[in-house]
Short mmCIF file of C-alpha atoms in Angstrom, two decimals:
data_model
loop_
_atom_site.label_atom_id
_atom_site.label_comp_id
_atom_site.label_asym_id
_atom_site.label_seq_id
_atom_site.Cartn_x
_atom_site.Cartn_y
_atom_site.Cartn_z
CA UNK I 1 -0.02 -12.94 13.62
CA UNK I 2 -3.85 -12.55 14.59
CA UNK I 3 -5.68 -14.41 12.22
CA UNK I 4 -2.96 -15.42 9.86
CA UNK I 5 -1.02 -18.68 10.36
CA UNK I 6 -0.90 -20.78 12.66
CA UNK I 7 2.24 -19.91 15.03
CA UNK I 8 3.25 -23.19 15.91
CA UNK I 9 3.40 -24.37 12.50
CA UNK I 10 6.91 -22.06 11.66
CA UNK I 11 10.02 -22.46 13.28
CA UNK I 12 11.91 -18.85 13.52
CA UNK I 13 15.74 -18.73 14.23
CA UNK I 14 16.86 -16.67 17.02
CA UNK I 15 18.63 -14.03 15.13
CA UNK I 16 17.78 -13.47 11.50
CA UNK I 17 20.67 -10.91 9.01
CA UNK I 18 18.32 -7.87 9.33
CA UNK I 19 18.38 -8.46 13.01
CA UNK I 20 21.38 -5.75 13.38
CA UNK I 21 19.65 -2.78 11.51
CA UNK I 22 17.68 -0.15 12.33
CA UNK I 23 14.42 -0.91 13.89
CA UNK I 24 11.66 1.69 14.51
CA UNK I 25 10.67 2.33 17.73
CA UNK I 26 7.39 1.19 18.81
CA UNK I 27 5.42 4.37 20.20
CA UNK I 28 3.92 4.39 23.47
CA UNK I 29 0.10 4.00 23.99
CA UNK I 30 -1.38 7.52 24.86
CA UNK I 31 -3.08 7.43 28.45
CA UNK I 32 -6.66 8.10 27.33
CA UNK I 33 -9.40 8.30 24.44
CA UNK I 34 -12.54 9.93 23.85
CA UNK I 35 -15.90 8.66 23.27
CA UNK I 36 -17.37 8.90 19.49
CA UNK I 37 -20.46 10.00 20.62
CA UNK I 38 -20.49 13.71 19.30
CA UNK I 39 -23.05 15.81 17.59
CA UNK I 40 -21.87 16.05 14.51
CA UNK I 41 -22.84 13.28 12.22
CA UNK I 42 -23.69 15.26 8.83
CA UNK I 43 -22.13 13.52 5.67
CA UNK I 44 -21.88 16.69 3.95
CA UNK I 45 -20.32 18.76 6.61
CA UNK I 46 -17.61 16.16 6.25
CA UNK I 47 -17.44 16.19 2.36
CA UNK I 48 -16.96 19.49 2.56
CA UNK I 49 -13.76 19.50 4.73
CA UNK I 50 -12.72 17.27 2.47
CA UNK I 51 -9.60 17.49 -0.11
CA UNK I 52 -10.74 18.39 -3.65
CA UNK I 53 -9.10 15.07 -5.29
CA UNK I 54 -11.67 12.99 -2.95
CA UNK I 55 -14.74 14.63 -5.07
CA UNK I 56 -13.38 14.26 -7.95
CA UNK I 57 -12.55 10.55 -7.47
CA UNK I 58 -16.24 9.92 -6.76
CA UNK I 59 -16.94 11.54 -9.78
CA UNK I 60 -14.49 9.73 -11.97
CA UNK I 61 -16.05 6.18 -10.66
CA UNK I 62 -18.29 4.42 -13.07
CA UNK I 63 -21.76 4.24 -12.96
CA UNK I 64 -23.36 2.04 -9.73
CA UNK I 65 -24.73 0.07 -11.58
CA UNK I 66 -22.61 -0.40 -14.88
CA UNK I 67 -20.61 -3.60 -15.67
CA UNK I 68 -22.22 -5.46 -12.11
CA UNK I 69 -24.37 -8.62 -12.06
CA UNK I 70 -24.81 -9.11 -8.40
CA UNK I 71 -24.74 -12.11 -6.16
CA UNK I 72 -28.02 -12.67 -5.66
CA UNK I 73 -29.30 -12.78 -9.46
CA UNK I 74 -26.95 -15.99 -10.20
CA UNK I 75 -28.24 -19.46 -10.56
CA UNK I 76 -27.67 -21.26 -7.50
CA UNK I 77 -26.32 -24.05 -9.45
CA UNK I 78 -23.19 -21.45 -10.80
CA UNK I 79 -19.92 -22.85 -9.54
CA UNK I 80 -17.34 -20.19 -7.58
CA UNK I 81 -14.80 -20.04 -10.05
CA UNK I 82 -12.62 -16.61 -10.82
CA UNK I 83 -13.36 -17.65 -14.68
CA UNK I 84 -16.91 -16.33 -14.13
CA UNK I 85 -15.52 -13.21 -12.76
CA UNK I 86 -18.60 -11.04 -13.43
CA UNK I 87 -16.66 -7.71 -12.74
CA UNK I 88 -16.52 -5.91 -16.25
CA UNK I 89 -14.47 -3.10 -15.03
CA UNK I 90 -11.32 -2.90 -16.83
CA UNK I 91 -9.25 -2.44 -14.18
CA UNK I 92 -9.88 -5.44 -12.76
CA UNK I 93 -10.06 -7.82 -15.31
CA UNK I 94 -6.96 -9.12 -15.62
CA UNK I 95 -6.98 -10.38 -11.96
CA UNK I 96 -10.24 -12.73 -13.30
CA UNK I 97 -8.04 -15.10 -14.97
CA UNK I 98 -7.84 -18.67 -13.37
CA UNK I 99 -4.36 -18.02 -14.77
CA UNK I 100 -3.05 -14.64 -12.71
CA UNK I 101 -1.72 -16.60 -9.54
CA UNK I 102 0.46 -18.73 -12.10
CA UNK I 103 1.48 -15.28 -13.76
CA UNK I 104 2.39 -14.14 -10.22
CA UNK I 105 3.97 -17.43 -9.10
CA UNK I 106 6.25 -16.74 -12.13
CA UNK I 107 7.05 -13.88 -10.58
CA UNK I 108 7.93 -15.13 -7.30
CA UNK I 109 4.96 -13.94 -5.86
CA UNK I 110 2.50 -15.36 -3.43
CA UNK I 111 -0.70 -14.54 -1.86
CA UNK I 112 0.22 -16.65 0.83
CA UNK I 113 3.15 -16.47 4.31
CA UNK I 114 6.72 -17.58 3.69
CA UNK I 115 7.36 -20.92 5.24
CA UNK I 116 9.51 -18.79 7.78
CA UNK I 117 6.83 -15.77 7.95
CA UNK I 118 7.94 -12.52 9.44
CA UNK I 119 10.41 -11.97 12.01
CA UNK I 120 9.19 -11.62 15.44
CA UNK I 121 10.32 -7.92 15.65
CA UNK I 122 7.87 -6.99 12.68
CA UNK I 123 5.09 -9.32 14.29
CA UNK I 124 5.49 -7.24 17.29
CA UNK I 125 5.52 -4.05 15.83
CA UNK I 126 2.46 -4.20 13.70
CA UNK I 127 0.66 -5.79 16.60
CA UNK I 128 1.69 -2.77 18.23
CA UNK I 129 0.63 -0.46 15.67
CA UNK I 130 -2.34 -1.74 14.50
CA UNK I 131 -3.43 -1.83 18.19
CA UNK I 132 -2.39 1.22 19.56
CA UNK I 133 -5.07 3.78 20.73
CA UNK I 134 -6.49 7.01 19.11
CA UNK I 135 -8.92 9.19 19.52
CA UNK I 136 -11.89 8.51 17.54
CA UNK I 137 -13.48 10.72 15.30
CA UNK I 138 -16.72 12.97 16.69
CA UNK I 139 -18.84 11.10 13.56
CA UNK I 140 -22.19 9.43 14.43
CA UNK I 141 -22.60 7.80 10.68
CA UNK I 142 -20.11 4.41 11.29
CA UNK I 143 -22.91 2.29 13.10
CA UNK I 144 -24.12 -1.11 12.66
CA UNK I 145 -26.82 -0.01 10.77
CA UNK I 146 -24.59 1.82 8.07
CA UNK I 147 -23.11 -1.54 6.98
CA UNK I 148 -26.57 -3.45 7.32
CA UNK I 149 -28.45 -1.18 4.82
CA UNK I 150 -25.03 -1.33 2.07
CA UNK I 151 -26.04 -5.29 1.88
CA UNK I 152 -26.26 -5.87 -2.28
CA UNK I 153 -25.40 -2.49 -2.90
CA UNK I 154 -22.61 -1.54 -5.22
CA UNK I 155 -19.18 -0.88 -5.16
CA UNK I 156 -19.55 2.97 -5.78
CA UNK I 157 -22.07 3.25 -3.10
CA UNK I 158 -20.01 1.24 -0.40
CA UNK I 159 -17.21 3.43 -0.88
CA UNK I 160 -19.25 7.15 -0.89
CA UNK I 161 -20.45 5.36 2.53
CA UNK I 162 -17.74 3.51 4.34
CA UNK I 163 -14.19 4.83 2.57
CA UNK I 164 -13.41 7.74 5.59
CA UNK I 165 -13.98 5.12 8.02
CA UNK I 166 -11.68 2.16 6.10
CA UNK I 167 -9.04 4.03 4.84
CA UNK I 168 -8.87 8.17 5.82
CA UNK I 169 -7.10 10.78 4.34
CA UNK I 170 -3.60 11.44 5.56
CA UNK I 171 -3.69 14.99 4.16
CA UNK I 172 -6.82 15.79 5.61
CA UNK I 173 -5.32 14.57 8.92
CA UNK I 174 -2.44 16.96 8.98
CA UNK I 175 -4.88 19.79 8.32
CA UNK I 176 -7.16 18.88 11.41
CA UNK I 177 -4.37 17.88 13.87
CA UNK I 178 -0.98 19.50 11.60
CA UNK I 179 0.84 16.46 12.56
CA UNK I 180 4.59 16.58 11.07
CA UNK I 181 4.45 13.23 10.38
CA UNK I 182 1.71 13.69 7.62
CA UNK I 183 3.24 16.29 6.16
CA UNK I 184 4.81 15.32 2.96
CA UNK I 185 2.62 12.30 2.44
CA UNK I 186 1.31 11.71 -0.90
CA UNK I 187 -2.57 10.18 -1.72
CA UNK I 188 -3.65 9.08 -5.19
CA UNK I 189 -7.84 7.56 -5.73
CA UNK I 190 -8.54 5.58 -8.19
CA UNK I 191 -5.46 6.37 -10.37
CA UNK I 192 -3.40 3.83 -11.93
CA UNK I 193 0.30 3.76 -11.57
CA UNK I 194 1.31 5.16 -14.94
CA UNK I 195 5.27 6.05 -13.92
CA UNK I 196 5.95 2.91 -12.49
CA UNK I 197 8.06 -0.20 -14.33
CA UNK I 198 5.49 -2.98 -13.62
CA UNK I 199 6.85 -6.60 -13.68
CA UNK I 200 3.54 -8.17 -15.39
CA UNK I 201 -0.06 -7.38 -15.98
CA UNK I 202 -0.98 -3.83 -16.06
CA UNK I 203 0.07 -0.93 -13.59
CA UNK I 204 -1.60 -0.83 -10.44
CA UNK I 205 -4.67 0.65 -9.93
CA UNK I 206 -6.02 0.81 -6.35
CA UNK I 207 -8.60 2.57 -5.04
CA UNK I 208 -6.42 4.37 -2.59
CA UNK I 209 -2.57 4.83 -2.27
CA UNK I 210 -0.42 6.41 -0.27
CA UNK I 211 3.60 7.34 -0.66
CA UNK I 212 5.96 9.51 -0.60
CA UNK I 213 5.84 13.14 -2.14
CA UNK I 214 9.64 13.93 -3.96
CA UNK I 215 9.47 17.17 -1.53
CA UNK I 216 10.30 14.39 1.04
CA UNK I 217 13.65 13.33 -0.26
CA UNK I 218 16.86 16.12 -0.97
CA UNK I 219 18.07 17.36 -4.30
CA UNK I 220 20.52 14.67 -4.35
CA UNK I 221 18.85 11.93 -3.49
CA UNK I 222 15.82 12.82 -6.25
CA UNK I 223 19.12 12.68 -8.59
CA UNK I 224 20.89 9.64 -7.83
CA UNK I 225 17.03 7.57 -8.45
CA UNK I 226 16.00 9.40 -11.79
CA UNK I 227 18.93 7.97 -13.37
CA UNK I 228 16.13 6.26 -16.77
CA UNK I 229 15.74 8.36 -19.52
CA UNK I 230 12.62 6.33 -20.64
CA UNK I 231 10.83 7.76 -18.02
CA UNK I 232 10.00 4.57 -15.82
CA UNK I 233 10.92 4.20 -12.72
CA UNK I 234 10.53 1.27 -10.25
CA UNK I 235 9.36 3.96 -7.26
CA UNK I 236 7.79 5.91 -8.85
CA UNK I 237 3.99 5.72 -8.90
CA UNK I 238 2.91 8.56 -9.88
CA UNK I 239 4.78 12.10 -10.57
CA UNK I 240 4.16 13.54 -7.21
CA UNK I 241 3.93 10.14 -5.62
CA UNK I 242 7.08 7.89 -5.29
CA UNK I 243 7.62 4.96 -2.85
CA UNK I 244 3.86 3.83 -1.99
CA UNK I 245 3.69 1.85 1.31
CA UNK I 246 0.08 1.19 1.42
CA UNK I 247 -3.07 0.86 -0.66
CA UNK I 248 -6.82 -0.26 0.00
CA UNK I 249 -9.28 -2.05 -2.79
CA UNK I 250 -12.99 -1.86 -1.85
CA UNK I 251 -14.79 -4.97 -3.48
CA UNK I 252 -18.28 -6.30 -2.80
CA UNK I 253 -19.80 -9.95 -3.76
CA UNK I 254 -18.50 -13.46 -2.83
CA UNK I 255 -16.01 -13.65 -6.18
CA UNK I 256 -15.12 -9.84 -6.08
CA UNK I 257 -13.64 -9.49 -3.03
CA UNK I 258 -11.04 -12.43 -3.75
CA UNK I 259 -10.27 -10.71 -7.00
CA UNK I 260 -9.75 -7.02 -4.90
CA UNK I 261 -7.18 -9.09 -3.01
CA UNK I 262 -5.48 -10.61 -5.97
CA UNK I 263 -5.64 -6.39 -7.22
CA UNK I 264 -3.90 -5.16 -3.60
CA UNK I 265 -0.98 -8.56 -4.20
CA UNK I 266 -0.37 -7.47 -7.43
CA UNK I 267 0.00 -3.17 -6.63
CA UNK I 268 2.49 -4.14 -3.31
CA UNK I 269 4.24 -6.86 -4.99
CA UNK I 270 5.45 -3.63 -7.39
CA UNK I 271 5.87 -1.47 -4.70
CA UNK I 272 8.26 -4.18 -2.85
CA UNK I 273 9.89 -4.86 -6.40
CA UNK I 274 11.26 -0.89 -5.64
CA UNK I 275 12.11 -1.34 -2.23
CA UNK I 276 14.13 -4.68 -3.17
CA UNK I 277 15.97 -2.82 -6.38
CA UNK I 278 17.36 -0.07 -4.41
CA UNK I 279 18.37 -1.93 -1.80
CA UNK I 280 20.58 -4.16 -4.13
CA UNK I 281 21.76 -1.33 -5.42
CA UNK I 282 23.00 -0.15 -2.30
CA UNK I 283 24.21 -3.69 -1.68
CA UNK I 284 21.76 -3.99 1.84
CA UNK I 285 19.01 -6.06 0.60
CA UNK I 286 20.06 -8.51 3.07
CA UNK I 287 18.43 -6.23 5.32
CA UNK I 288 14.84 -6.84 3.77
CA UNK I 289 14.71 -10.42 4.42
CA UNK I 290 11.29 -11.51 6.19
CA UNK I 291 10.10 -8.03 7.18
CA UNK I 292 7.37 -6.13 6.47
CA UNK I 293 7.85 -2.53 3.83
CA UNK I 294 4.56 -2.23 2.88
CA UNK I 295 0.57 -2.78 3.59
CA UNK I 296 -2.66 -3.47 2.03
CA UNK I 297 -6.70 -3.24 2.60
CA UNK I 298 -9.30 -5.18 1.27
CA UNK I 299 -12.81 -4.11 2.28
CA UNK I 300 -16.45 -4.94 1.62
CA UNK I 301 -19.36 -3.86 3.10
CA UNK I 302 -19.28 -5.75 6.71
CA UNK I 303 -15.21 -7.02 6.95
CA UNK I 304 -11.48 -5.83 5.95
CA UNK I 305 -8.70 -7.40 5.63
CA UNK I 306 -4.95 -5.80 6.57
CA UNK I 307 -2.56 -7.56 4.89
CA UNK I 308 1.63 -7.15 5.79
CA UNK I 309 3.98 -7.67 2.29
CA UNK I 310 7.65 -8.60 2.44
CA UNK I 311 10.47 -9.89 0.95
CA UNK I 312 12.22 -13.06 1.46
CA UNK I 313 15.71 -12.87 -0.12
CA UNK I 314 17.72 -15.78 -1.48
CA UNK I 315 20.95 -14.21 -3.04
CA UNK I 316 20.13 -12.69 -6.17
CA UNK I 317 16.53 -14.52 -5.62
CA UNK I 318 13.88 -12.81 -4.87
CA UNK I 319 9.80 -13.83 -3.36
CA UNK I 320 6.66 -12.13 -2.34
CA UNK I 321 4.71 -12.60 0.64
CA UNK I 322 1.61 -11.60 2.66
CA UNK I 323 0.90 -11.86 6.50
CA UNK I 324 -2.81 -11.66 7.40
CA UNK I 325 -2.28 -8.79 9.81
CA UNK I 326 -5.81 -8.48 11.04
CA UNK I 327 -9.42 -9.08 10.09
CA UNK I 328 -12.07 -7.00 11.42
CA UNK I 329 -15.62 -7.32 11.95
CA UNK I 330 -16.77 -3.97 10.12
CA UNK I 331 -19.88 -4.52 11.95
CA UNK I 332 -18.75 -5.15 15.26
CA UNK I 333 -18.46 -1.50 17.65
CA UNK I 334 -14.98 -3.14 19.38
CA UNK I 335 -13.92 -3.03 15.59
CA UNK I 336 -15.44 -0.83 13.77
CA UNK I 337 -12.32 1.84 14.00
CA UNK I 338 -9.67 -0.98 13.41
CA UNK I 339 -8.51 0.06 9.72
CA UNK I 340 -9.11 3.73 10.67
CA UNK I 341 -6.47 3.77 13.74
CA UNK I 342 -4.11 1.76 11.89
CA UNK I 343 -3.81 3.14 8.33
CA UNK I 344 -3.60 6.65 10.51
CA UNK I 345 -0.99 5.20 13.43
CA UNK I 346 0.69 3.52 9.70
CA UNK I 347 1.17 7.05 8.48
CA UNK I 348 1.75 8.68 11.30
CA UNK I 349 4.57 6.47 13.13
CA UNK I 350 5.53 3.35 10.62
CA UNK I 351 6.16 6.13 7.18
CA UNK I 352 8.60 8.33 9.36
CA UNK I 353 11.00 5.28 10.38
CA UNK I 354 10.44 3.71 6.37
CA UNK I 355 11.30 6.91 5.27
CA UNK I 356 14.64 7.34 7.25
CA UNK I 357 15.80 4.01 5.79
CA UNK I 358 15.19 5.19 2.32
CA UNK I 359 16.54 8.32 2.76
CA UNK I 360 20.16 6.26 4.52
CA UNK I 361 19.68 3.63 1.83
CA UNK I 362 19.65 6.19 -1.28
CA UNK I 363 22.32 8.46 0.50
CA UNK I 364 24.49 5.32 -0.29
CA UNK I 365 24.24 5.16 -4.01
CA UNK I 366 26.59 6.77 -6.56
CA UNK I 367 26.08 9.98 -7.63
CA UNK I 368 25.35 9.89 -11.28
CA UNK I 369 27.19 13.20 -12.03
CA UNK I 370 30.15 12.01 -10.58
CA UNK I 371 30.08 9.16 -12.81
CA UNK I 372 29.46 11.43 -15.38
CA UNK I 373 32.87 13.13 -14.86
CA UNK I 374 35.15 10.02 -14.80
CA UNK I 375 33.35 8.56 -17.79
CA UNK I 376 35.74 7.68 -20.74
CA UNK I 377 35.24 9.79 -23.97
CA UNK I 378 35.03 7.46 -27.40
CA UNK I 379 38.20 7.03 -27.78
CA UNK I 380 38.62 5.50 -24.32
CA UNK I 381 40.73 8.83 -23.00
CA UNK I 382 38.53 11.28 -20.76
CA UNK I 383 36.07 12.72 -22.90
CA UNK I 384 33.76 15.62 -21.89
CA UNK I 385 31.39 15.08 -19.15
CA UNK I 386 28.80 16.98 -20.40
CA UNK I 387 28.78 15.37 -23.67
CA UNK I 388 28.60 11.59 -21.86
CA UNK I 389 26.27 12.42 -18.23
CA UNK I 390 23.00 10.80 -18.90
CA UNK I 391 19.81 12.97 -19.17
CA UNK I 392 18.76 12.86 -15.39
CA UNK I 393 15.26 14.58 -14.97
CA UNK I 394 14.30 16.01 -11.74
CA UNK I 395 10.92 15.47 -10.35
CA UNK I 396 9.87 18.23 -8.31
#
């Protein structure tokens, strides 16, 4: 993996149990691209094309300068220790804790590679995602300079500046290009994940997410996964977004951007914890073992990191991973688009194939009104179905 570990340091076996399933195929490199260089380099004639929710995210951000002592006003002598986490916002705070990685390592959860890492398929297939040409976007704003004048700015302002050019909006794309593949695709900003059963700490709140809307899946599959009354379900981030496969965190300072990292573990280690429950119940979680169902983002004002999350499964055992998919040089113009081709090729090419396997996985499950009908009355004889089905809610 470019930039991650070292290859030579893992030993893979030639076949691995999900070597027999499904695999997505990896999409062809178009045959040409198109310069940037365009006329049309007006922030607001952008913002205005924009999706309402992406105003009123900006809006819903705190203050620029609220909560933030920045780098440069700390005593040299002040050690680099999360405990001095100067990030106030609440979102974030329980990531500051010299005690979250032993939280998540409780979990079975690491910010780190397996000892076996990812198959090679999944190597391959990111590299080939993450690499594969489009065409850039006519905008003259994402230049060197942009990134040299955010230096000690705040978070707020680093995202109004460098978001569309990090992380873009896959609705907006289908309704520039009306791409099938974005069609269905669900974005959240800034929103925490108030639907979804977290395993520890508080529900995830990145700065951008992206999933599945319930238009995407049939009547009966939307019935055999709401089977909780409570209201909490492991896919389900919010009510219009279920199954989310990748998120970015935008952090700036030297101790902030490890704790945006520790934010983006902690929102895909929930999103794999969904992936990894309906796969056992569909008796195929086998199939997850060492490959990659989800991605992450972590960006600051010059870099990003992409970040790969799997599953490594162990019988009724279950751990975390990350893969260090690529860093990029924010600053550098062979770079620059990096995150922008690759959370677009993600949604575009990697989503469709994810969602196919969802779609055969949940087709597998019982159908909880069939259940409903065999289930024995009180008296152990066969009561009346309607009086022992389950409240099953339909999201729509």
């Amino acid at each position: 993996m470019a930039d991650g570990t070292n290859p030579s340091t893992r030993k893979r076996k030639a076949t691995s149990p999900a070597a027999d399933v499904h695999r997505p195929e990896i999409p062809p490199s178009p045959g040409s691209s198109i310069s940037e260089d365009s006329s049309i380099s007006a922030t607001g004639r952008w913002l205005r094309g924009q999706p309402d929710h992406i105003e009123h995210w900006l809006r819903g951000l705190p203050d620029p300068l609220d909560g933030y002592a920045f780098d440069d006003e700390e005593p040299p002598h002040r050690p680099l220790s999360v405990d001095n986490c100067d990030i106030n916002r609440e979102k974030y705070s329980w990531y500051c804790t010299s005690s979250y990685l032993d939280a998540l390592a409780a979990s079975h959860s690491f910010p780190t590679s397996s000892p076996a890492g990812l198959t090679d398929y999944d190597e391959t297939y990111c590299s080939a995602v993450l690499l594969r040409p489009r065409i850039n976007p006519d905008l003259l704003l994402f230049h060197a300079d942009v990134c040299d004048s955010l230096a000690g700015q705040s978070e707020y302002t680093i995202m109004m500046s460098l978001h569309i050019f990090v992380a873009p909006s896959a609705e907006y794309q289908y309704m520039l290009d009306k791409e099938p593949e974005f069609k269905g695709l669900a974005e959240y900003y800034d929103h925490p994940w108030i639907k979804t059963m977290a395993f520890d700490g508080p529900p995830p709140q990145p700065d951008h997410t992206y999933g599945f809307h319930p238009s995407k899946f049939t009547k009966f599959q939307r019935r055999k996964l709401n089977m909780n009354p409570s209201g909490e379900f492991y896919h389900v981030a919010k009510h219009d977004l279920w199954f989310p496969f990748l998120t970015s965190h935008c952090k700036c300072g030297r101790r902030a951007r490890e704790i945006g990292e520790r934010a983006a573990l902690h929102s895909m280690t929930v999103a794999m914890q969904a992936i990894v429950n309906l796969y056992r119940r569909a008796n195929r979680a086998w199939e997850l073992h060492r490959t990659i169902r989800g991605f992450s983002i972590v960006y600051d004002e010059k870099s990003a990191v992409i970040f790969g999350h799997y599953a490594e499964i162990d019988g009724q055992r279950t751990s975390f991973y990350r893969d260090v998919i690529k860093k990029v040089d924010l600053t550098d113009e062979t770079e620059k688009w990096t995150c922008w081709r690759f959370v677009l090729n993600v949604c575009q090419y990697y989503s469709s194939s994810f969602l196919q396997q969802l779609q055969e996985v949940i087709d597998e499950l019982p159908d909880p009104a069939e259940a409903a009908e065999v289930r024995p009355g009180p008296a152990g004889g066969g009561g009346d179905s309607t009086d022992a089905a389950p409240s099953i809610e339909i999201l729509d």
